[in-house]
mmCIF file of N, CA and C in Angstrom:
data_model
loop_
_atom_site.group_PDB
_atom_site.id
_atom_site.type_symbol
_atom_site.label_atom_id
_atom_site.label_comp_id
_atom_site.label_asym_id
_atom_site.label_seq_id
_atom_site.Cartn_x
_atom_site.Cartn_y
_atom_site.Cartn_z
ATOM 1 N N MET A 1 62.304 137.778 61.984
ATOM 2 C CA MET A 1 61.556 138.981 61.778
ATOM 3 C C MET A 1 60.619 138.769 60.598
ATOM 4 N N GLY A 2 59.352 139.101 60.768
ATOM 5 C CA GLY A 2 58.360 138.911 59.719
ATOM 6 C C GLY A 2 58.552 139.877 58.575
ATOM 7 N N LYS A 3 57.951 139.538 57.464
ATOM 8 C CA LYS A 3 58.063 140.388 56.287
ATOM 9 C C LYS A 3 57.265 141.675 56.431
ATOM 10 N N ASN A 4 56.127 141.633 57.118
ATOM 11 C CA ASN A 4 55.315 142.819 57.282
ATOM 12 C C ASN A 4 55.402 143.264 58.724
ATOM 13 N N LEU A 5 55.935 144.435 58.956
ATOM 14 C CA LEU A 5 56.148 144.928 60.299
ATOM 15 C C LEU A 5 55.063 145.899 60.723
ATOM 16 N N VAL A 6 53.985 145.976 59.970
ATOM 17 C CA VAL A 6 52.891 146.879 60.265
ATOM 18 C C VAL A 6 51.991 146.223 61.304
ATOM 19 N N THR A 7 51.713 146.931 62.401
ATOM 20 C CA THR A 7 50.849 146.419 63.449
ATOM 21 C C THR A 7 49.403 146.736 63.091
ATOM 22 N N LYS A 8 48.528 145.733 63.169
ATOM 23 C CA LYS A 8 47.114 145.951 62.851
ATOM 24 C C LYS A 8 46.248 145.386 63.955
ATOM 25 N N THR A 9 45.170 146.064 64.239
ATOM 26 C CA THR A 9 44.178 145.612 65.191
ATOM 27 C C THR A 9 42.904 145.358 64.413
ATOM 28 N N PRO A 10 42.285 144.169 64.543
ATOM 29 C CA PRO A 10 41.064 143.886 63.793
ATOM 30 C C PRO A 10 39.983 144.923 64.070
ATOM 31 N N GLY A 11 39.365 145.411 63.026
ATOM 32 C CA GLY A 11 38.251 146.350 63.162
ATOM 33 C C GLY A 11 38.666 147.798 63.224
ATOM 34 N N MET A 12 39.687 148.118 63.975
ATOM 35 C CA MET A 12 40.169 149.501 64.056
ATOM 36 C C MET A 12 41.593 149.505 64.585
ATOM 37 N N GLU A 13 42.268 150.599 64.342
ATOM 38 C CA GLU A 13 43.628 150.731 64.823
ATOM 39 C C GLU A 13 43.615 150.996 66.327
ATOM 40 N N ALA A 14 44.605 150.513 67.019
ATOM 41 C CA ALA A 14 44.759 150.811 68.438
ATOM 42 C C ALA A 14 45.077 152.293 68.584
ATOM 43 N N LEU A 15 44.765 152.862 69.745
ATOM 44 C CA LEU A 15 44.986 154.290 69.954
ATOM 45 C C LEU A 15 46.438 154.696 69.751
ATOM 46 N N ASP A 16 47.373 153.838 70.162
ATOM 47 C CA ASP A 16 48.774 154.203 69.973
ATOM 48 C C ASP A 16 49.177 154.158 68.501
ATOM 49 N N GLN A 17 48.378 153.529 67.663
ATOM 50 C CA GLN A 17 48.624 153.535 66.226
ATOM 51 C C GLN A 17 48.013 154.783 65.586
ATOM 52 N N LEU A 18 46.921 155.275 66.142
ATOM 53 C CA LEU A 18 46.246 156.436 65.577
ATOM 54 C C LEU A 18 46.916 157.753 65.960
ATOM 55 N N PHE A 19 47.368 157.854 67.194
ATOM 56 C CA PHE A 19 47.921 159.104 67.702
ATOM 57 C C PHE A 19 49.399 158.924 67.983
ATOM 58 N N ARG A 20 50.205 159.244 67.003
ATOM 59 C CA ARG A 20 51.653 159.129 67.128
ATOM 60 C C ARG A 20 52.271 160.501 66.975
ATOM 61 N N ILE A 21 53.300 160.735 67.750
ATOM 62 C CA ILE A 21 53.997 162.012 67.683
ATOM 63 C C ILE A 21 55.464 161.731 67.410
ATOM 64 N N GLY A 22 56.009 162.431 66.447
ATOM 65 C CA GLY A 22 57.414 162.242 66.107
ATOM 66 C C GLY A 22 58.049 163.550 65.697
ATOM 67 N N ASN A 23 59.336 163.513 65.426
ATOM 68 C CA ASN A 23 60.065 164.695 64.966
ATOM 69 C C ASN A 23 59.760 164.954 63.503
ATOM 70 N N GLY A 24 59.749 166.208 63.138
ATOM 71 C CA GLY A 24 59.588 166.555 61.734
ATOM 72 C C GLY A 24 58.139 166.581 61.296
ATOM 73 N N PRO A 25 57.909 167.057 60.086
ATOM 74 C CA PRO A 25 56.548 167.237 59.584
ATOM 75 C C PRO A 25 55.916 165.978 58.995
ATOM 76 N N SER A 26 56.628 164.876 58.917
ATOM 77 C CA SER A 26 56.097 163.684 58.259
ATOM 78 C C SER A 26 56.492 162.431 59.030
ATOM 79 N N SER A 27 55.487 161.645 59.426
ATOM 80 C CA SER A 27 55.775 160.421 60.178
ATOM 81 C C SER A 27 56.560 159.421 59.348
ATOM 82 N N SER A 28 56.288 159.366 58.046
ATOM 83 C CA SER A 28 57.009 158.411 57.207
ATOM 84 C C SER A 28 58.459 158.820 57.000
ATOM 85 N N HIS A 29 58.750 160.099 57.204
ATOM 86 C CA HIS A 29 60.117 160.588 57.023
ATOM 87 C C HIS A 29 60.907 160.655 58.327
ATOM 88 N N SER A 30 60.251 160.555 59.464
ATOM 89 C CA SER A 30 60.990 160.613 60.731
ATOM 90 C C SER A 30 60.694 159.413 61.628
ATOM 91 N N MET A 31 59.432 159.104 61.877
ATOM 92 C CA MET A 31 59.110 158.012 62.797
ATOM 93 C C MET A 31 59.488 156.646 62.226
ATOM 94 N N GLY A 32 59.216 156.418 60.968
ATOM 95 C CA GLY A 32 59.591 155.155 60.330
ATOM 96 C C GLY A 32 61.101 154.953 60.319
ATOM 97 N N PRO A 33 61.878 155.944 59.861
ATOM 98 C CA PRO A 33 63.327 155.809 59.900
ATOM 99 C C PRO A 33 63.880 155.651 61.325
ATOM 100 N N THR A 34 63.266 156.312 62.296
ATOM 101 C CA THR A 34 63.693 156.135 63.690
ATOM 102 C C THR A 34 63.476 154.697 64.125
ATOM 103 N N ARG A 35 62.296 154.179 63.872
ATOM 104 C CA ARG A 35 61.976 152.802 64.265
ATOM 105 C C ARG A 35 62.888 151.800 63.548
ATOM 106 N N ALA A 36 63.103 152.008 62.260
ATOM 107 C CA ALA A 36 63.987 151.119 61.508
ATOM 108 C C ALA A 36 65.410 151.170 62.067
ATOM 109 N N SER A 37 65.872 152.355 62.431
ATOM 110 C CA SER A 37 67.209 152.503 63.002
ATOM 111 C C SER A 37 67.317 151.766 64.334
ATOM 112 N N GLU A 38 66.292 151.849 65.151
ATOM 113 C CA GLU A 38 66.292 151.145 66.438
ATOM 114 C C GLU A 38 66.369 149.631 66.235
ATOM 115 N N ILE A 39 65.604 149.127 65.286
ATOM 116 C CA ILE A 39 65.617 147.687 64.992
ATOM 117 C C ILE A 39 66.983 147.259 64.480
ATOM 118 N N PHE A 40 67.536 148.035 63.547
ATOM 119 C CA PHE A 40 68.833 147.667 62.965
ATOM 120 C C PHE A 40 69.954 147.767 64.002
ATOM 121 N N LEU A 41 69.908 148.782 64.851
ATOM 122 C CA LEU A 41 70.919 148.911 65.897
ATOM 123 C C LEU A 41 70.844 147.726 66.863
ATOM 124 N N ALA A 42 69.654 147.299 67.218
ATOM 125 C CA ALA A 42 69.508 146.147 68.122
ATOM 126 C C ALA A 42 70.120 144.890 67.507
ATOM 127 N N ARG A 43 70.034 144.769 66.196
ATOM 128 C CA ARG A 43 70.624 143.621 65.494
ATOM 129 C C ARG A 43 72.137 143.742 65.354
ATOM 130 N N ASN A 44 72.659 144.959 65.452
ATOM 131 C CA ASN A 44 74.071 145.213 65.147
ATOM 132 C C ASN A 44 74.714 146.134 66.182
ATOM 133 N N GLU A 45 74.537 145.823 67.445
ATOM 134 C CA GLU A 45 75.036 146.682 68.522
ATOM 135 C C GLU A 45 76.551 146.879 68.477
ATOM 136 N N LYS A 46 77.278 145.906 67.964
ATOM 137 C CA LYS A 46 78.747 145.979 67.970
ATOM 138 C C LYS A 46 79.326 146.542 66.678
ATOM 139 N N ALA A 47 78.486 147.061 65.799
ATOM 140 C CA ALA A 47 78.973 147.595 64.524
ATOM 141 C C ALA A 47 79.891 148.787 64.757
ATOM 142 N N ALA A 48 80.918 148.876 63.939
ATOM 143 C CA ALA A 48 81.843 150.010 64.008
ATOM 144 C C ALA A 48 81.272 151.220 63.274
ATOM 145 N N ARG A 49 80.528 150.947 62.202
ATOM 146 C CA ARG A 49 79.929 152.050 61.448
ATOM 147 C C ARG A 49 78.712 151.556 60.691
ATOM 148 N N PHE A 50 77.907 152.517 60.238
ATOM 149 C CA PHE A 50 76.700 152.234 59.478
ATOM 150 C C PHE A 50 76.682 153.075 58.210
ATOM 151 N N ARG A 51 76.006 152.551 57.221
ATOM 152 C CA ARG A 51 75.734 153.302 55.990
ATOM 153 C C ARG A 51 74.248 153.100 55.696
ATOM 154 N N VAL A 52 73.520 154.206 55.560
ATOM 155 C CA VAL A 52 72.085 154.146 55.288
ATOM 156 C C VAL A 52 71.823 154.882 53.987
ATOM 157 N N THR A 53 71.286 154.158 53.016
ATOM 158 C CA THR A 53 70.930 154.760 51.734
ATOM 159 C C THR A 53 69.429 155.026 51.733
ATOM 160 N N LEU A 54 69.072 156.249 51.416
ATOM 161 C CA LEU A 54 67.670 156.655 51.338
ATOM 162 C C LEU A 54 67.263 156.735 49.876
ATOM 163 N N TYR A 55 66.083 156.227 49.575
ATOM 164 C CA TYR A 55 65.585 156.162 48.208
ATOM 165 C C TYR A 55 64.288 156.951 48.063
ATOM 166 N N GLY A 56 64.010 157.345 46.832
ATOM 167 C CA GLY A 56 62.724 157.951 46.486
ATOM 168 C C GLY A 56 62.421 159.201 47.283
ATOM 169 N N SER A 57 61.229 159.220 47.861
ATOM 170 C CA SER A 57 60.756 160.387 48.596
ATOM 171 C C SER A 57 61.617 160.686 49.815
ATOM 172 N N LEU A 58 62.109 159.639 50.480
ATOM 173 C CA LEU A 58 62.981 159.883 51.642
ATOM 174 C C LEU A 58 64.237 160.618 51.230
ATOM 175 N N SER A 59 64.756 160.316 50.065
ATOM 176 C CA SER A 59 65.945 160.995 49.578
ATOM 177 C C SER A 59 65.621 162.401 49.076
ATOM 178 N N ALA A 60 64.519 162.526 48.375
ATOM 179 C CA ALA A 60 64.172 163.811 47.760
ATOM 180 C C ALA A 60 63.831 164.889 48.786
ATOM 181 N N THR A 61 63.135 164.530 49.853
ATOM 182 C CA THR A 61 62.679 165.528 50.823
ATOM 183 C C THR A 61 63.145 165.231 52.249
ATOM 184 N N GLY A 62 64.012 164.246 52.402
ATOM 185 C CA GLY A 62 64.432 163.822 53.736
ATOM 186 C C GLY A 62 65.187 164.855 54.541
ATOM 187 N N ARG A 63 65.964 165.704 53.884
ATOM 188 C CA ARG A 63 66.709 166.721 54.644
ATOM 189 C C ARG A 63 65.738 167.682 55.332
ATOM 190 N N GLY A 64 64.748 168.129 54.604
ATOM 191 C CA GLY A 64 63.769 169.054 55.171
ATOM 192 C C GLY A 64 62.851 168.414 56.196
ATOM 193 N N HIS A 65 62.723 167.118 56.124
ATOM 194 C CA HIS A 65 61.857 166.393 57.072
ATOM 195 C C HIS A 65 62.659 165.720 58.178
ATOM 196 N N PHE A 66 63.950 166.005 58.249
ATOM 197 C CA PHE A 66 64.837 165.531 59.319
ATOM 198 C C PHE A 66 65.036 164.018 59.329
ATOM 199 N N THR A 67 64.953 163.375 58.162
ATOM 200 C CA THR A 67 65.162 161.927 58.079
ATOM 201 C C THR A 67 66.574 161.554 58.509
ATOM 202 N N ASP A 68 67.558 162.307 58.035
ATOM 203 C CA ASP A 68 68.940 162.015 58.400
ATOM 204 C C ASP A 68 69.168 162.169 59.899
ATOM 205 N N GLN A 69 68.579 163.182 60.495
ATOM 206 C CA GLN A 69 68.711 163.394 61.931
ATOM 207 C C GLN A 69 68.029 162.277 62.714
ATOM 208 N N ALA A 70 66.866 161.828 62.251
ATOM 209 C CA ALA A 70 66.165 160.731 62.923
ATOM 210 C C ALA A 70 67.035 159.478 62.959
ATOM 211 N N ILE A 71 67.733 159.223 61.865
ATOM 212 C CA ILE A 71 68.589 158.036 61.773
ATOM 213 C C ILE A 71 69.853 158.204 62.609
ATOM 214 N N THR A 72 70.536 159.331 62.471
ATOM 215 C CA THR A 72 71.797 159.514 63.196
ATOM 216 C C THR A 72 71.582 159.700 64.696
ATOM 217 N N ASP A 73 70.420 160.162 65.104
ATOM 218 C CA ASP A 73 70.126 160.236 66.539
ATOM 219 C C ASP A 73 70.160 158.847 67.178
ATOM 220 N N ILE A 74 69.806 157.826 66.423
ATOM 221 C CA ILE A 74 69.789 156.451 66.936
ATOM 222 C C ILE A 74 71.130 155.759 66.695
ATOM 223 N N LEU A 75 71.628 155.812 65.476
ATOM 224 C CA LEU A 75 72.840 155.062 65.125
ATOM 225 C C LEU A 75 74.131 155.784 65.506
ATOM 226 N N GLY A 76 74.058 157.079 65.695
ATOM 227 C CA GLY A 76 75.237 157.873 66.036
ATOM 228 C C GLY A 76 75.756 158.631 64.832
ATOM 229 N N ALA A 77 75.794 159.940 64.940
ATOM 230 C CA ALA A 77 76.234 160.781 63.822
ATOM 231 C C ALA A 77 77.697 160.535 63.473
ATOM 232 N N ASP A 78 78.508 160.186 64.470
ATOM 233 C CA ASP A 78 79.932 159.998 64.233
ATOM 234 C C ASP A 78 80.255 158.689 63.530
ATOM 235 N N ARG A 79 79.305 157.771 63.464
ATOM 236 C CA ARG A 79 79.592 156.479 62.811
ATOM 237 C C ARG A 79 78.561 156.111 61.743
ATOM 238 N N THR A 80 77.801 157.106 61.276
ATOM 239 C CA THR A 80 76.767 156.826 60.282
ATOM 240 C C THR A 80 76.929 157.713 59.060
ATOM 241 N N GLU A 81 76.977 157.081 57.908
ATOM 242 C CA GLU A 81 77.012 157.780 56.617
ATOM 243 C C GLU A 81 75.620 157.686 56.010
ATOM 244 N N ILE A 82 75.071 158.828 55.603
ATOM 245 C CA ILE A 82 73.774 158.862 54.930
ATOM 246 C C ILE A 82 74.039 159.080 53.440
ATOM 247 N N VAL A 83 73.447 158.236 52.603
ATOM 248 C CA VAL A 83 73.580 158.348 51.151
ATOM 249 C C VAL A 83 72.206 158.714 50.591
ATOM 250 N N TRP A 84 72.161 159.764 49.793
ATOM 251 C CA TRP A 84 70.921 160.256 49.200
ATOM 252 C C TRP A 84 70.864 159.764 47.757
ATOM 253 N N SER A 85 70.070 158.754 47.476
ATOM 254 C CA SER A 85 70.004 158.143 46.144
ATOM 255 C C SER A 85 68.832 158.707 45.338
ATOM 256 N N ASP A 86 69.038 158.830 44.027
ATOM 257 C CA ASP A 86 67.961 159.246 43.121
ATOM 258 C C ASP A 86 67.039 158.089 42.751
ATOM 259 N N GLU A 87 67.455 156.877 43.065
ATOM 260 C CA GLU A 87 66.677 155.681 42.699
ATOM 261 C C GLU A 87 65.376 155.604 43.501
ATOM 262 N N VAL A 88 64.324 155.142 42.837
ATOM 263 C CA VAL A 88 63.041 154.885 43.501
ATOM 264 C C VAL A 88 62.807 153.387 43.455
ATOM 265 N N LYS A 89 62.642 152.782 44.606
ATOM 266 C CA LYS A 89 62.375 151.345 44.678
ATOM 267 C C LYS A 89 60.934 151.081 44.253
ATOM 268 N N PRO A 90 60.681 150.016 43.485
ATOM 269 C CA PRO A 90 59.332 149.765 42.986
ATOM 270 C C PRO A 90 58.306 149.415 44.069
ATOM 271 N N PHE A 91 58.734 148.847 45.189
ATOM 272 C CA PHE A 91 57.789 148.424 46.229
ATOM 273 C C PHE A 91 57.080 149.598 46.889
ATOM 274 N N HIS A 92 57.843 150.656 47.205
ATOM 275 C CA HIS A 92 57.280 151.830 47.902
ATOM 276 C C HIS A 92 58.268 152.981 47.741
ATOM 277 N N PRO A 93 57.786 154.234 47.668
ATOM 278 C CA PRO A 93 58.702 155.363 47.451
ATOM 279 C C PRO A 93 59.572 155.735 48.653
ATOM 280 N N ASN A 94 59.291 155.179 49.829
ATOM 281 C CA ASN A 94 60.071 155.524 51.019
ATOM 282 C C ASN A 94 60.990 154.375 51.415
ATOM 283 N N GLY A 95 61.987 154.117 50.596
ATOM 284 C CA GLY A 95 62.898 153.002 50.845
ATOM 285 C C GLY A 95 64.157 153.402 51.586
ATOM 286 N N MET A 96 64.668 152.453 52.381
ATOM 287 C CA MET A 96 65.922 152.636 53.122
ATOM 288 C C MET A 96 66.704 151.331 53.075
ATOM 289 N N GLU A 97 67.997 151.438 52.876
ATOM 290 C CA GLU A 97 68.861 150.274 52.992
ATOM 291 C C GLU A 97 69.882 150.558 54.078
ATOM 292 N N PHE A 98 69.847 149.735 55.114
ATOM 293 C CA PHE A 98 70.781 149.835 56.227
ATOM 294 C C PHE A 98 71.910 148.835 56.013
ATOM 295 N N ARG A 99 73.142 149.263 56.274
ATOM 296 C CA ARG A 99 74.302 148.373 56.221
ATOM 297 C C ARG A 99 75.151 148.629 57.464
ATOM 298 N N SER A 100 75.665 147.550 58.027
ATOM 299 C CA SER A 100 76.581 147.677 59.162
ATOM 300 C C SER A 100 77.926 147.076 58.789
ATOM 301 N N TYR A 101 78.966 147.633 59.378
ATOM 302 C CA TYR A 101 80.340 147.215 59.103
ATOM 303 C C TYR A 101 81.078 147.025 60.422
ATOM 304 N N ASP A 102 82.001 146.071 60.437
ATOM 305 C CA ASP A 102 82.803 145.836 61.634
ATOM 306 C C ASP A 102 84.051 146.719 61.608
ATOM 307 N N ALA A 103 84.916 146.543 62.586
ATOM 308 C CA ALA A 103 86.119 147.370 62.714
ATOM 309 C C ALA A 103 87.103 147.186 61.569
ATOM 310 N N THR A 104 87.000 146.057 60.841
ATOM 311 C CA THR A 104 87.877 145.847 59.681
ATOM 312 C C THR A 104 87.202 146.292 58.387
ATOM 313 N N ASP A 105 86.098 146.976 58.519
ATOM 314 C CA ASP A 105 85.309 147.523 57.414
ATOM 315 C C ASP A 105 84.655 146.449 56.542
ATOM 316 N N GLN A 106 84.378 145.302 57.134
ATOM 317 C CA GLN A 106 83.659 144.230 56.444
ATOM 318 C C GLN A 106 82.161 144.387 56.695
ATOM 319 N N LEU A 107 81.379 144.232 55.648
ATOM 320 C CA LEU A 107 79.927 144.280 55.770
ATOM 321 C C LEU A 107 79.467 143.143 56.675
ATOM 322 N N THR A 108 78.680 143.469 57.693
ATOM 323 C CA THR A 108 78.202 142.448 58.628
ATOM 324 C C THR A 108 76.702 142.190 58.513
ATOM 325 N N ASP A 109 75.947 143.144 57.989
ATOM 326 C CA ASP A 109 74.502 142.967 57.865
ATOM 327 C C ASP A 109 73.966 144.026 56.912
ATOM 328 N N SER A 110 72.877 143.697 56.238
ATOM 329 C CA SER A 110 72.166 144.689 55.429
ATOM 330 C C SER A 110 70.675 144.400 55.516
ATOM 331 N N TRP A 111 69.879 145.450 55.368
ATOM 332 C CA TRP A 111 68.430 145.331 55.508
ATOM 333 C C TRP A 111 67.772 146.425 54.685
ATOM 334 N N THR A 112 66.890 146.046 53.789
ATOM 335 C CA THR A 112 66.101 147.011 53.038
ATOM 336 C C THR A 112 64.702 147.006 53.610
ATOM 337 N N VAL A 113 64.224 148.191 53.964
ATOM 338 C CA VAL A 113 62.926 148.336 54.614
ATOM 339 C C VAL A 113 62.275 149.620 54.104
ATOM 340 N N PHE A 114 60.959 149.690 54.239
ATOM 341 C CA PHE A 114 60.198 150.814 53.708
ATOM 342 C C PHE A 114 59.357 151.445 54.812
ATOM 343 N N SER A 115 59.367 152.765 54.860
ATOM 344 C CA SER A 115 58.563 153.523 55.808
ATOM 345 C C SER A 115 57.228 153.825 55.127
ATOM 346 N N VAL A 116 56.179 153.139 55.571
ATOM 347 C CA VAL A 116 54.902 153.174 54.846
ATOM 348 C C VAL A 116 53.869 154.107 55.482
ATOM 349 N N GLY A 117 54.280 154.904 56.473
ATOM 350 C CA GLY A 117 53.397 155.886 57.062
ATOM 351 C C GLY A 117 53.088 155.595 58.522
ATOM 352 N N GLY A 118 52.958 156.657 59.302
ATOM 353 C CA GLY A 118 52.604 156.531 60.707
ATOM 354 C C GLY A 118 53.634 155.816 61.554
ATOM 355 N N GLY A 119 54.857 155.733 61.066
ATOM 356 C CA GLY A 119 55.898 155.024 61.795
ATOM 357 C C GLY A 119 55.935 153.531 61.493
ATOM 358 N N ALA A 120 55.025 153.066 60.656
ATOM 359 C CA ALA A 120 54.972 151.646 60.308
ATOM 360 C C ALA A 120 56.028 151.319 59.250
ATOM 361 N N LEU A 121 56.508 150.075 59.300
ATOM 362 C CA LEU A 121 57.528 149.600 58.377
ATOM 363 C C LEU A 121 57.032 148.363 57.640
ATOM 364 N N ALA A 122 57.558 148.164 56.443
ATOM 365 C CA ALA A 122 57.253 146.954 55.670
ATOM 366 C C ALA A 122 58.490 146.554 54.880
ATOM 367 N N GLU A 123 58.618 145.258 54.651
ATOM 368 C CA GLU A 123 59.670 144.733 53.810
ATOM 369 C C GLU A 123 59.039 144.211 52.530
ATOM 370 N N GLU A 124 59.758 144.310 51.423
ATOM 371 C CA GLU A 124 59.256 143.804 50.158
ATOM 372 C C GLU A 124 59.103 142.289 50.230
ATOM 373 N N GLY A 125 58.023 141.774 49.643
ATOM 374 C CA GLY A 125 57.796 140.338 49.643
ATOM 375 C C GLY A 125 56.933 139.945 50.784
#
């Protein structure tokens, strides 16, 4: 997986990049977390549970923008813990850390990703 997950079209954005519809009042608070959840679930289909920590703006306003619902709709509300952190990551204010655990409660994967707007994602570095 590349470090920059933002799709770009030379000269102008593709129509599907310009006109996106998602849940909630903010694409960075719902579409980005939804997309990140889909990617993480595909990597960890057999996980027993997930823990997602939201940072910065996602944590501060995520409840009102349905960030937690966007994530649990994909990962499953019954097996996902949402953590609301006061920390702001220096790379971008919309940070998320995904963690998956197996049936013995051992960490199996982790991924820090940022929702940079319009449903686009980026990784630091």
